[in-house]
Amino acid sequence: IEMAEGQGQRLGLLNLKNGKWMTQEIFGDNVNCAGSMFRKAQIFTIVQLDDNKVHIISRRGTMLFASPKGNLVSLSPSKAGPDAVFEIIVQADGTWAFKTAHNYYLTAEKEDEMSAFARKITPAECFTFALALHPQVNIFSPARQ
């Protein structure tokens, strides 16, 4: 997805391994991959910085950070730094893997807990995306002139 620098694209991220949506829980700001349906809690904004480097911002306005120890936390965007930068690695099948500044990958190996400590890309580290747009319908009636 091409984005102008600093602009974001709202989308949902579906994990390839477990078929669940990446979700930010309402209480505790935990991020997991346990959503079975695409709802508001599964909407994230991908903000492009340069090339394939992005910030991931939740619907609640918090930004995902990956600590050097592999913990994935969501904090205020005012604390943005190198730990909040992810690189999108596009796979041959079109899925995305998110590489952290610490050269690890965002993983959904455990459904109830996401981390950023995977050393290689497997299906647990790959995500497909769905644009978070309202459907628009244009109806054309040949009888109407």
PDB file of C-alpha atoms in Angstrom:
ATOM      1  CA  ILE A   1       0.000   0.000   0.000  1.00  0.00           C
ATOM      2  CA  GLU A   2       1.463   3.323  -1.019  1.00  0.00           C
ATOM      3  CA  MET A   3       0.999   6.110   1.508  1.00  0.00           C
ATOM      4  CA  ALA A   4       2.219   9.655   1.561  1.00  0.00           C
ATOM      5  CA  GLU A   5       4.801  10.213   4.275  1.00  0.00           C
ATOM      6  CA  GLY A   6       3.149  10.844   7.650  1.00  0.00           C
ATOM      7  CA  GLN A   7      -0.304   9.703   6.513  1.00  0.00           C
ATOM      8  CA  GLY A   8      -1.908   6.575   7.808  1.00  0.00           C
ATOM      9  CA  GLN A   9      -3.921   3.748   6.368  1.00  0.00           C
ATOM     10  CA  ARG A  10      -6.566   2.153   8.597  1.00  0.00           C
ATOM     11  CA  LEU A  11      -6.623  -1.611   8.333  1.00  0.00           C
ATOM     12  CA  GLY A  12      -7.032  -4.914  10.115  1.00  0.00           C
ATOM     13  CA  LEU A  13      -4.262  -7.493  10.439  1.00  0.00           C
ATOM     14  CA  LEU A  14      -5.192 -11.178  10.142  1.00  0.00           C
ATOM     15  CA  ASN A  15      -2.608 -13.693  11.348  1.00  0.00           C
ATOM     16  CA  LEU A  16      -1.756 -16.380   8.825  1.00  0.00           C
ATOM     17  CA  LYS A  17      -1.167 -19.145  11.397  1.00  0.00           C
ATOM     18  CA  ASN A  18      -4.277 -18.951  13.562  1.00  0.00           C
ATOM     19  CA  GLY A  19      -6.658 -17.008  11.280  1.00  0.00           C
ATOM     20  CA  LYS A  20      -7.429 -14.493  14.033  1.00  0.00           C
ATOM     21  CA  TRP A  21      -7.369 -10.702  13.962  1.00  0.00           C
ATOM     22  CA  MET A  22      -4.789  -8.647  15.840  1.00  0.00           C
ATOM     23  CA  THR A  23      -6.681  -6.897  18.640  1.00  0.00           C
ATOM     24  CA  GLN A  24      -6.043  -4.271  21.277  1.00  0.00           C
ATOM     25  CA  GLU A  25      -8.060  -5.122  24.360  1.00  0.00           C
ATOM     26  CA  ILE A  26     -10.112  -2.359  25.941  1.00  0.00           C
ATOM     27  CA  PHE A  27      -8.838  -3.056  29.452  1.00  0.00           C
ATOM     28  CA  GLY A  28      -5.102  -3.097  30.007  1.00  0.00           C
ATOM     29  CA  ASP A  29      -4.187  -2.156  26.434  1.00  0.00           C
ATOM     30  CA  ASN A  30      -2.979  -5.728  25.809  1.00  0.00           C
ATOM     31  CA  VAL A  31      -2.370  -6.654  22.186  1.00  0.00           C
ATOM     32  CA  ASN A  32      -3.196 -10.195  21.117  1.00  0.00           C
ATOM     33  CA  CYS A  33      -4.284 -12.136  18.080  1.00  0.00           C
ATOM     34  CA  ALA A  34      -7.570 -13.586  19.295  1.00  0.00           C
ATOM     35  CA  GLY A  35     -10.281 -11.679  17.412  1.00  0.00           C
ATOM     36  CA  SER A  36     -12.482 -14.034  15.430  1.00  0.00           C
ATOM     37  CA  MET A  37     -14.372 -11.213  13.665  1.00  0.00           C
ATOM     38  CA  PHE A  38     -13.172  -7.926  12.187  1.00  0.00           C
ATOM     39  CA  ARG A  39     -14.544  -5.210  14.481  1.00  0.00           C
ATOM     40  CA  LYS A  40     -13.538  -1.768  15.733  1.00  0.00           C
ATOM     41  CA  ALA A  41     -11.034  -3.200  18.253  1.00  0.00           C
ATOM     42  CA  GLN A  42      -9.157  -4.788  15.351  1.00  0.00           C
ATOM     43  CA  ILE A  43      -8.567  -1.540  13.441  1.00  0.00           C
ATOM     44  CA  PHE A  44      -5.001  -0.268  13.415  1.00  0.00           C
ATOM     45  CA  THR A  45      -3.477   2.653  11.553  1.00  0.00           C
ATOM     46  CA  ILE A  46      -0.226   2.060   9.707  1.00  0.00           C
ATOM     47  CA  VAL A  47       1.692   5.332   9.409  1.00  0.00           C
ATOM     48  CA  GLN A  48       4.492   5.238   6.864  1.00  0.00           C
ATOM     49  CA  LEU A  49       7.748   6.901   7.880  1.00  0.00           C
ATOM     50  CA  ASP A  50      10.005   6.067   4.927  1.00  0.00           C
ATOM     51  CA  ASP A  51      10.344   3.132   2.534  1.00  0.00           C
ATOM     52  CA  ASN A  52       8.948   0.137   4.455  1.00  0.00           C
ATOM     53  CA  LYS A  53       9.285   1.648   7.955  1.00  0.00           C
ATOM     54  CA  VAL A  54       6.014   2.279   9.793  1.00  0.00           C
ATOM     55  CA  HIS A  55       4.380   3.066  13.120  1.00  0.00           C
ATOM     56  CA  ILE A  56       1.423   0.914  14.191  1.00  0.00           C
ATOM     57  CA  ILE A  57      -1.253   2.890  16.028  1.00  0.00           C
ATOM     58  CA  SER A  58      -4.313   1.322  17.623  1.00  0.00           C
ATOM     59  CA  ARG A  59      -7.851   2.608  17.311  1.00  0.00           C
ATOM     60  CA  ARG A  60      -7.506   4.052  20.814  1.00  0.00           C
ATOM     61  CA  GLY A  61      -4.565   6.211  19.728  1.00  0.00           C
ATOM     62  CA  THR A  62      -1.799   4.244  21.431  1.00  0.00           C
ATOM     63  CA  MET A  63       1.310   3.216  19.530  1.00  0.00           C
ATOM     64  CA  LEU A  64       2.858  -0.258  19.542  1.00  0.00           C
ATOM     65  CA  PHE A  65       6.382  -0.506  20.948  1.00  0.00           C
ATOM     66  CA  ALA A  66       8.687  -3.534  20.853  1.00  0.00           C
ATOM     67  CA  SER A  67      11.165  -3.625  23.718  1.00  0.00           C
ATOM     68  CA  PRO A  68      14.661  -5.120  23.298  1.00  0.00           C
ATOM     69  CA  LYS A  69      13.442  -8.089  25.382  1.00  0.00           C
ATOM     70  CA  GLY A  70      10.626  -8.802  22.913  1.00  0.00           C
ATOM     71  CA  ASN A  71       7.730  -7.400  24.916  1.00  0.00           C
ATOM     72  CA  LEU A  72       5.032  -5.748  22.854  1.00  0.00           C
ATOM     73  CA  VAL A  73       3.375  -2.813  24.629  1.00  0.00           C
ATOM     74  CA  SER A  74       1.122   0.031  23.589  1.00  0.00           C
ATOM     75  CA  LEU A  75       1.982   3.497  24.870  1.00  0.00           C
ATOM     76  CA  SER A  76       1.287   7.119  24.117  1.00  0.00           C
ATOM     77  CA  PRO A  77       2.600   8.317  20.736  1.00  0.00           C
ATOM     78  CA  SER A  78       4.451  11.092  22.582  1.00  0.00           C
ATOM     79  CA  LYS A  79       6.953   8.414  23.691  1.00  0.00           C
ATOM     80  CA  ALA A  80       7.728   7.427  20.079  1.00  0.00           C
ATOM     81  CA  GLY A  81      11.293   6.358  19.460  1.00  0.00           C
ATOM     82  CA  PRO A  82      13.188   3.618  17.650  1.00  0.00           C
ATOM     83  CA  ASP A  83      11.273   0.933  19.594  1.00  0.00           C
ATOM     84  CA  ALA A  84       8.056   2.102  17.879  1.00  0.00           C
ATOM     85  CA  VAL A  85       9.380   1.627  14.342  1.00  0.00           C
ATOM     86  CA  PHE A  86       8.551  -1.544  12.439  1.00  0.00           C
ATOM     87  CA  GLU A  87       9.747  -2.543   8.994  1.00  0.00           C
ATOM     88  CA  ILE A  88       7.254  -4.279   6.725  1.00  0.00           C
ATOM     89  CA  ILE A  89       8.829  -7.339   5.105  1.00  0.00           C
ATOM     90  CA  VAL A  90       6.601  -8.388   2.202  1.00  0.00           C
ATOM     91  CA  GLN A  91       6.576 -12.142   1.628  1.00  0.00           C
ATOM     92  CA  ALA A  92       6.289 -13.930  -1.731  1.00  0.00           C
ATOM     93  CA  ASP A  93       2.631 -14.797  -1.007  1.00  0.00           C
ATOM     94  CA  GLY A  94       1.782 -11.121  -0.328  1.00  0.00           C
ATOM     95  CA  THR A  95       1.618 -11.391   3.455  1.00  0.00           C
ATOM     96  CA  TRP A  96       3.483  -8.993   5.723  1.00  0.00           C
ATOM     97  CA  ALA A  97       5.948  -9.635   8.526  1.00  0.00           C
ATOM     98  CA  PHE A  98       6.821  -6.781  10.894  1.00  0.00           C
ATOM     99  CA  LYS A  99      10.497  -6.511  11.808  1.00  0.00           C
ATOM    100  CA  THR A 100      11.444  -4.513  14.910  1.00  0.00           C
ATOM    101  CA  ALA A 101      14.382  -2.175  15.370  1.00  0.00           C
ATOM    102  CA  HIS A 102      16.006  -5.022  17.356  1.00  0.00           C
ATOM    103  CA  ASN A 103      15.909  -7.384  14.319  1.00  0.00           C
ATOM    104  CA  TYR A 104      13.142  -9.583  15.713  1.00  0.00           C
ATOM    105  CA  TYR A 105       9.699 -10.182  14.231  1.00  0.00           C
ATOM    106  CA  LEU A 106       6.255  -9.474  15.606  1.00  0.00           C
ATOM    107  CA  THR A 107       4.710 -12.872  16.338  1.00  0.00           C
ATOM    108  CA  ALA A 108       1.330 -14.335  17.265  1.00  0.00           C
ATOM    109  CA  GLU A 109       2.695 -17.726  18.293  1.00  0.00           C
ATOM    110  CA  LYS A 110       0.395 -17.607  21.338  1.00  0.00           C
ATOM    111  CA  GLU A 111      -3.152 -16.545  20.558  1.00  0.00           C
ATOM    112  CA  ASP A 112      -3.645 -14.664  23.824  1.00  0.00           C
ATOM    113  CA  GLU A 113      -0.302 -12.849  23.795  1.00  0.00           C
ATOM    114  CA  MET A 114       1.744 -11.216  21.076  1.00  0.00           C
ATOM    115  CA  SER A 115       5.453 -10.607  21.340  1.00  0.00           C
ATOM    116  CA  ALA A 116       8.299  -9.291  19.223  1.00  0.00           C
ATOM    117  CA  PHE A 117      10.919 -11.949  19.831  1.00  0.00           C
ATOM    118  CA  ALA A 118      10.745 -14.267  16.802  1.00  0.00           C
ATOM    119  CA  ARG A 119      14.076 -14.734  15.044  1.00  0.00           C
ATOM    120  CA  LYS A 120      12.725 -16.040  11.727  1.00  0.00           C
ATOM    121  CA  ILE A 121       9.566 -15.685   9.678  1.00  0.00           C
ATOM    122  CA  THR A 122       7.020 -18.495   9.977  1.00  0.00           C
ATOM    123  CA  PRO A 123       3.216 -18.361   9.438  1.00  0.00           C
ATOM    124  CA  ALA A 124       2.871 -17.057  13.045  1.00  0.00           C
ATOM    125  CA  GLU A 125       4.774 -13.910  11.988  1.00  0.00           C
ATOM    126  CA  CYS A 126       2.831 -13.302   8.753  1.00  0.00           C
ATOM    127  CA  PHE A 127      -0.254 -11.115   8.478  1.00  0.00           C
ATOM    128  CA  THR A 128      -2.689 -10.343   5.694  1.00  0.00           C
ATOM    129  CA  PHE A 129      -4.521  -7.063   5.823  1.00  0.00           C
ATOM    130  CA  ALA A 130      -8.042  -5.809   5.191  1.00  0.00           C
ATOM    131  CA  LEU A 131      -8.763  -2.155   4.593  1.00  0.00           C
ATOM    132  CA  ALA A 132     -11.039  -0.657   7.245  1.00  0.00           C
ATOM    133  CA  LEU A 133     -13.395   1.205   4.945  1.00  0.00           C
ATOM    134  CA  HIS A 134     -17.115   1.603   5.003  1.00  0.00           C
ATOM    135  CA  PRO A 135     -18.667  -0.109   1.994  1.00  0.00           C
ATOM    136  CA  GLN A 136     -19.828   2.286  -0.671  1.00  0.00           C
ATOM    137  CA  VAL A 137     -22.473   1.341  -3.179  1.00  0.00           C
ATOM    138  CA  ASN A 138     -23.243   3.097  -6.438  1.00  0.00           C
ATOM    139  CA  ILE A 139     -26.549   2.069  -7.922  1.00  0.00           C
ATOM    140  CA  PHE A 140     -27.191   2.636 -11.601  1.00  0.00           C
ATOM    141  CA  SER A 141     -30.699   2.384 -12.936  1.00  0.00           C
ATOM    142  CA  PRO A 142     -31.010   2.175 -16.731  1.00  0.00           C
ATOM    143  CA  ALA A 143     -34.650   3.338 -16.396  1.00  0.00           C
ATOM    144  CA  ARG A 144     -33.565   6.622 -14.842  1.00  0.00           C
ATOM    145  CA  GLN A 145     -32.356   9.300 -17.217  1.00  0.00           C
TER     146      GLN A 145
END
